[in-house]
């Protein structure tokens, strides 16, 4: 049994509101995680819209700021939607996804949303586990919704969580 895991400290990140000035950081994280990445212009455009909000996990260090993950969401007419979320692969399983989602859920409630929705690739077992722990339940499917880099298609699971 290796003891190395016992001596490794999880990186410390703070959660900040995602601003239009952070569009480049969010786009870089998105590019590293998705086969059809959004560019900084798309993030900037979305963040410029009133119903859209997001959060960024940042760590200050000797070499400057490191972005560990982000979440982008929208809330309107009593409902909210997670548009996209991504965590840097180096910081997976460090709790950033959980913390970012908690921030998004709190903000959705503050904006008057009674329910929140998201879509997840059925093959993304880690994300599905996170969403289940957060109380999301499958309410639908979109067959052949996601396109992989190799041209393959996968099903999107539509998930919902009550915020009341």
PDB file of C-alpha atoms in Angstrom:
ATOM      1  CA  UNK A   1       0.000   0.000   0.000  1.00  0.00           C
ATOM      2  CA  UNK A   2       1.360   3.403  -0.989  1.00  0.00           C
ATOM      3  CA  UNK A   3       1.386   6.203   1.538  1.00  0.00           C
ATOM      4  CA  UNK A   4       1.962   8.949  -1.032  1.00  0.00           C
ATOM      5  CA  UNK A   5      -1.757   9.849  -1.047  1.00  0.00           C
ATOM      6  CA  UNK A   6      -1.624  10.517   2.684  1.00  0.00           C
ATOM      7  CA  UNK A   7       1.121  13.101   2.273  1.00  0.00           C
ATOM      8  CA  UNK A   8      -0.358  14.963  -0.681  1.00  0.00           C
ATOM      9  CA  UNK A   9      -2.305  18.089   0.160  1.00  0.00           C
ATOM     10  CA  UNK A  10      -5.246  18.976  -2.017  1.00  0.00           C
ATOM     11  CA  UNK A  11      -4.719  22.275  -3.822  1.00  0.00           C
ATOM     12  CA  UNK A  12      -6.469  25.223  -2.181  1.00  0.00           C
ATOM     13  CA  UNK A  13      -8.762  27.143  -4.508  1.00  0.00           C
ATOM     14  CA  UNK A  14     -11.108  30.027  -3.815  1.00  0.00           C
ATOM     15  CA  UNK A  15     -14.388  30.398  -5.724  1.00  0.00           C
ATOM     16  CA  UNK A  16     -14.996  33.771  -7.395  1.00  0.00           C
ATOM     17  CA  UNK A  17     -17.743  35.108  -9.665  1.00  0.00           C
ATOM     18  CA  UNK A  18     -16.859  34.504 -13.313  1.00  0.00           C
ATOM     19  CA  UNK A  19     -16.432  37.904 -15.001  1.00  0.00           C
ATOM     20  CA  UNK A  20     -16.162  38.807 -18.696  1.00  0.00           C
ATOM     21  CA  UNK A  21     -12.452  39.502 -18.077  1.00  0.00           C
ATOM     22  CA  UNK A  22     -12.083  35.787 -17.176  1.00  0.00           C
ATOM     23  CA  UNK A  23     -13.474  34.586 -20.522  1.00  0.00           C
ATOM     24  CA  UNK A  24     -10.014  33.553 -21.760  1.00  0.00           C
ATOM     25  CA  UNK A  25      -9.322  31.408 -18.696  1.00  0.00           C
ATOM     26  CA  UNK A  26     -12.713  29.722 -18.927  1.00  0.00           C
ATOM     27  CA  UNK A  27     -12.245  29.108 -22.661  1.00  0.00           C
ATOM     28  CA  UNK A  28      -8.809  27.535 -22.069  1.00  0.00           C
ATOM     29  CA  UNK A  29     -10.283  25.161 -19.474  1.00  0.00           C
ATOM     30  CA  UNK A  30     -13.203  24.358 -21.783  1.00  0.00           C
ATOM     31  CA  UNK A  31     -10.831  23.674 -24.694  1.00  0.00           C
ATOM     32  CA  UNK A  32      -8.916  21.143 -22.595  1.00  0.00           C
ATOM     33  CA  UNK A  33     -12.073  19.229 -21.617  1.00  0.00           C
ATOM     34  CA  UNK A  34     -14.491  19.309 -24.569  1.00  0.00           C
ATOM     35  CA  UNK A  35     -14.270  18.084 -28.162  1.00  0.00           C
ATOM     36  CA  UNK A  36     -16.280  21.131 -29.334  1.00  0.00           C
ATOM     37  CA  UNK A  37     -14.773  23.912 -27.194  1.00  0.00           C
ATOM     38  CA  UNK A  38     -16.238  27.365 -26.735  1.00  0.00           C
ATOM     39  CA  UNK A  39     -13.892  30.275 -27.431  1.00  0.00           C
ATOM     40  CA  UNK A  40     -13.328  33.332 -25.270  1.00  0.00           C
ATOM     41  CA  UNK A  41     -15.702  35.384 -27.458  1.00  0.00           C
ATOM     42  CA  UNK A  42     -18.529  32.923 -26.767  1.00  0.00           C
ATOM     43  CA  UNK A  43     -17.850  33.054 -23.023  1.00  0.00           C
ATOM     44  CA  UNK A  44     -17.646  36.859 -23.130  1.00  0.00           C
ATOM     45  CA  UNK A  45     -20.914  37.095 -25.054  1.00  0.00           C
ATOM     46  CA  UNK A  46     -22.738  34.784 -22.646  1.00  0.00           C
ATOM     47  CA  UNK A  47     -21.369  36.512 -19.541  1.00  0.00           C
ATOM     48  CA  UNK A  48     -22.556  39.849 -20.947  1.00  0.00           C
ATOM     49  CA  UNK A  49     -26.171  38.656 -20.723  1.00  0.00           C
ATOM     50  CA  UNK A  50     -28.074  39.469 -17.513  1.00  0.00           C
ATOM     51  CA  UNK A  51     -29.489  35.981 -16.847  1.00  0.00           C
ATOM     52  CA  UNK A  52     -26.048  34.324 -17.228  1.00  0.00           C
ATOM     53  CA  UNK A  53     -23.680  33.903 -14.307  1.00  0.00           C
ATOM     54  CA  UNK A  54     -20.763  31.728 -13.396  1.00  0.00           C
ATOM     55  CA  UNK A  55     -17.979  30.962 -10.983  1.00  0.00           C
ATOM     56  CA  UNK A  56     -14.248  30.371 -11.318  1.00  0.00           C
ATOM     57  CA  UNK A  57     -11.982  28.351  -9.008  1.00  0.00           C
ATOM     58  CA  UNK A  58      -8.700  30.263  -8.632  1.00  0.00           C
ATOM     59  CA  UNK A  59      -5.509  29.596  -6.711  1.00  0.00           C
ATOM     60  CA  UNK A  60      -2.856  32.241  -6.094  1.00  0.00           C
ATOM     61  CA  UNK A  61       0.719  31.015  -6.193  1.00  0.00           C
ATOM     62  CA  UNK A  62       4.307  32.042  -6.726  1.00  0.00           C
ATOM     63  CA  UNK A  63       3.775  31.787 -10.490  1.00  0.00           C
ATOM     64  CA  UNK A  64       0.545  33.808 -10.487  1.00  0.00           C
ATOM     65  CA  UNK A  65      -3.074  32.725 -10.688  1.00  0.00           C
ATOM     66  CA  UNK A  66      -4.098  29.194 -11.637  1.00  0.00           C
ATOM     67  CA  UNK A  67      -7.649  28.486 -12.788  1.00  0.00           C
ATOM     68  CA  UNK A  68      -8.780  25.066 -11.596  1.00  0.00           C
ATOM     69  CA  UNK A  69     -12.314  25.056 -12.973  1.00  0.00           C
ATOM     70  CA  UNK A  70     -15.417  27.009 -13.860  1.00  0.00           C
ATOM     71  CA  UNK A  71     -19.185  26.730 -14.105  1.00  0.00           C
ATOM     72  CA  UNK A  72     -21.467  28.784 -16.333  1.00  0.00           C
ATOM     73  CA  UNK A  73     -25.234  28.914 -15.758  1.00  0.00           C
ATOM     74  CA  UNK A  74     -28.355  30.849 -16.647  1.00  0.00           C
ATOM     75  CA  UNK A  75     -31.456  31.626 -14.583  1.00  0.00           C
ATOM     76  CA  UNK A  76     -34.710  33.050 -15.945  1.00  0.00           C
ATOM     77  CA  UNK A  77     -38.460  32.663 -15.459  1.00  0.00           C
ATOM     78  CA  UNK A  78     -38.142  30.509 -12.335  1.00  0.00           C
ATOM     79  CA  UNK A  79     -35.760  27.972 -13.883  1.00  0.00           C
ATOM     80  CA  UNK A  80     -32.001  27.690 -14.112  1.00  0.00           C
ATOM     81  CA  UNK A  81     -29.686  25.706 -16.342  1.00  0.00           C
ATOM     82  CA  UNK A  82     -26.057  24.686 -16.070  1.00  0.00           C
ATOM     83  CA  UNK A  83     -24.668  25.662 -19.470  1.00  0.00           C
ATOM     84  CA  UNK A  84     -21.223  24.123 -18.970  1.00  0.00           C
ATOM     85  CA  UNK A  85     -18.795  23.149 -16.255  1.00  0.00           C
ATOM     86  CA  UNK A  86     -15.177  22.043 -16.442  1.00  0.00           C
ATOM     87  CA  UNK A  87     -12.393  21.198 -14.016  1.00  0.00           C
ATOM     88  CA  UNK A  88      -8.738  21.099 -15.014  1.00  0.00           C
ATOM     89  CA  UNK A  89      -7.677  17.458 -15.294  1.00  0.00           C
ATOM     90  CA  UNK A  90      -4.800  18.078 -12.867  1.00  0.00           C
ATOM     91  CA  UNK A  91      -7.305  18.903 -10.125  1.00  0.00           C
ATOM     92  CA  UNK A  92      -9.941  16.232 -10.694  1.00  0.00           C
ATOM     93  CA  UNK A  93     -11.380  14.630  -7.561  1.00  0.00           C
ATOM     94  CA  UNK A  94     -10.228  17.587  -5.425  1.00  0.00           C
ATOM     95  CA  UNK A  95     -13.793  18.792  -4.786  1.00  0.00           C
ATOM     96  CA  UNK A  96     -13.763  21.683  -7.248  1.00  0.00           C
ATOM     97  CA  UNK A  97     -16.726  20.424  -9.276  1.00  0.00           C
ATOM     98  CA  UNK A  98     -18.755  20.051  -6.076  1.00  0.00           C
ATOM     99  CA  UNK A  99     -17.835  23.541  -4.856  1.00  0.00           C
ATOM    100  CA  UNK A 100     -18.524  25.157  -8.227  1.00  0.00           C
ATOM    101  CA  UNK A 101     -21.903  23.428  -8.496  1.00  0.00           C
ATOM    102  CA  UNK A 102     -22.816  24.460  -4.937  1.00  0.00           C
ATOM    103  CA  UNK A 103     -22.058  28.087  -5.833  1.00  0.00           C
ATOM    104  CA  UNK A 104     -24.186  27.827  -8.997  1.00  0.00           C
ATOM    105  CA  UNK A 105     -27.088  26.237  -7.089  1.00  0.00           C
ATOM    106  CA  UNK A 106     -26.996  28.963  -4.400  1.00  0.00           C
ATOM    107  CA  UNK A 107     -26.980  31.693  -7.037  1.00  0.00           C
ATOM    108  CA  UNK A 108     -29.865  30.042  -8.937  1.00  0.00           C
ATOM    109  CA  UNK A 109     -31.942  30.060  -5.729  1.00  0.00           C
ATOM    110  CA  UNK A 110     -31.023  33.720  -5.085  1.00  0.00           C
ATOM    111  CA  UNK A 111     -32.217  34.530  -8.621  1.00  0.00           C
ATOM    112  CA  UNK A 112     -35.585  32.935  -7.904  1.00  0.00           C
ATOM    113  CA  UNK A 113     -35.166  29.609  -9.693  1.00  0.00           C
ATOM    114  CA  UNK A 114     -37.307  26.768  -8.379  1.00  0.00           C
ATOM    115  CA  UNK A 115     -35.596  24.074 -10.471  1.00  0.00           C
ATOM    116  CA  UNK A 116     -32.290  23.678 -12.273  1.00  0.00           C
ATOM    117  CA  UNK A 117     -31.503  21.555 -15.324  1.00  0.00           C
ATOM    118  CA  UNK A 118     -28.370  20.269 -17.015  1.00  0.00           C
ATOM    119  CA  UNK A 119     -27.302  17.889 -19.761  1.00  0.00           C
ATOM    120  CA  UNK A 120     -24.522  15.353 -19.348  1.00  0.00           C
ATOM    121  CA  UNK A 121     -22.994  12.825 -21.718  1.00  0.00           C
ATOM    122  CA  UNK A 122     -24.271   9.406 -20.653  1.00  0.00           C
ATOM    123  CA  UNK A 123     -20.681   8.123 -20.815  1.00  0.00           C
ATOM    124  CA  UNK A 124     -19.359  10.717 -18.350  1.00  0.00           C
ATOM    125  CA  UNK A 125     -19.550   8.520 -15.260  1.00  0.00           C
ATOM    126  CA  UNK A 126     -17.682  10.951 -12.965  1.00  0.00           C
ATOM    127  CA  UNK A 127     -20.013  13.856 -13.793  1.00  0.00           C
ATOM    128  CA  UNK A 128     -23.092  11.664 -13.463  1.00  0.00           C
ATOM    129  CA  UNK A 129     -21.900  10.596 -10.005  1.00  0.00           C
ATOM    130  CA  UNK A 130     -21.387  14.214  -8.956  1.00  0.00           C
ATOM    131  CA  UNK A 131     -24.825  15.240 -10.196  1.00  0.00           C
ATOM    132  CA  UNK A 132     -26.477  12.291  -8.439  1.00  0.00           C
ATOM    133  CA  UNK A 133     -24.783  13.287  -5.156  1.00  0.00           C
ATOM    134  CA  UNK A 134     -26.087  16.820  -5.685  1.00  0.00           C
ATOM    135  CA  UNK A 135     -29.659  15.514  -6.011  1.00  0.00           C
ATOM    136  CA  UNK A 136     -30.144  15.672  -9.782  1.00  0.00           C
ATOM    137  CA  UNK A 137     -32.396  13.039 -11.383  1.00  0.00           C
ATOM    138  CA  UNK A 138     -32.712  12.027 -15.025  1.00  0.00           C
ATOM    139  CA  UNK A 139     -35.838  13.449 -16.676  1.00  0.00           C
ATOM    140  CA  UNK A 140     -35.064  12.807 -20.342  1.00  0.00           C
ATOM    141  CA  UNK A 141     -32.595  11.848 -23.068  1.00  0.00           C
ATOM    142  CA  UNK A 142     -31.342  13.418 -26.283  1.00  0.00           C
ATOM    143  CA  UNK A 143     -30.087  10.643 -28.550  1.00  0.00           C
ATOM    144  CA  UNK A 144     -26.934  11.337 -30.611  1.00  0.00           C
ATOM    145  CA  UNK A 145     -26.704  14.806 -29.060  1.00  0.00           C
ATOM    146  CA  UNK A 146     -22.956  15.045 -28.457  1.00  0.00           C
ATOM    147  CA  UNK A 147     -20.392  14.652 -31.235  1.00  0.00           C
ATOM    148  CA  UNK A 148     -17.027  13.171 -30.287  1.00  0.00           C
ATOM    149  CA  UNK A 149     -13.717  14.211 -31.841  1.00  0.00           C
ATOM    150  CA  UNK A 150     -13.756  10.892 -33.751  1.00  0.00           C
ATOM    151  CA  UNK A 151     -17.209  11.583 -35.228  1.00  0.00           C
ATOM    152  CA  UNK A 152     -19.041   9.267 -32.831  1.00  0.00           C
ATOM    153  CA  UNK A 153     -22.332  10.408 -31.299  1.00  0.00           C
ATOM    154  CA  UNK A 154     -23.501   9.938 -27.721  1.00  0.00           C
ATOM    155  CA  UNK A 155     -26.690  10.484 -25.771  1.00  0.00           C
ATOM    156  CA  UNK A 156     -27.215  13.484 -23.504  1.00  0.00           C
ATOM    157  CA  UNK A 157     -29.064  12.795 -20.279  1.00  0.00           C
ATOM    158  CA  UNK A 158     -31.287  15.672 -19.229  1.00  0.00           C
ATOM    159  CA  UNK A 159     -31.238  16.024 -15.449  1.00  0.00           C
ATOM    160  CA  UNK A 160     -33.252  18.154 -13.037  1.00  0.00           C
ATOM    161  CA  UNK A 161     -33.011  19.182  -9.415  1.00  0.00           C
ATOM    162  CA  UNK A 162     -35.683  20.903  -7.379  1.00  0.00           C
ATOM    163  CA  UNK A 163     -34.379  24.030  -5.618  1.00  0.00           C
ATOM    164  CA  UNK A 164     -37.386  24.706  -3.355  1.00  0.00           C
TER     165      UNK A 164
END
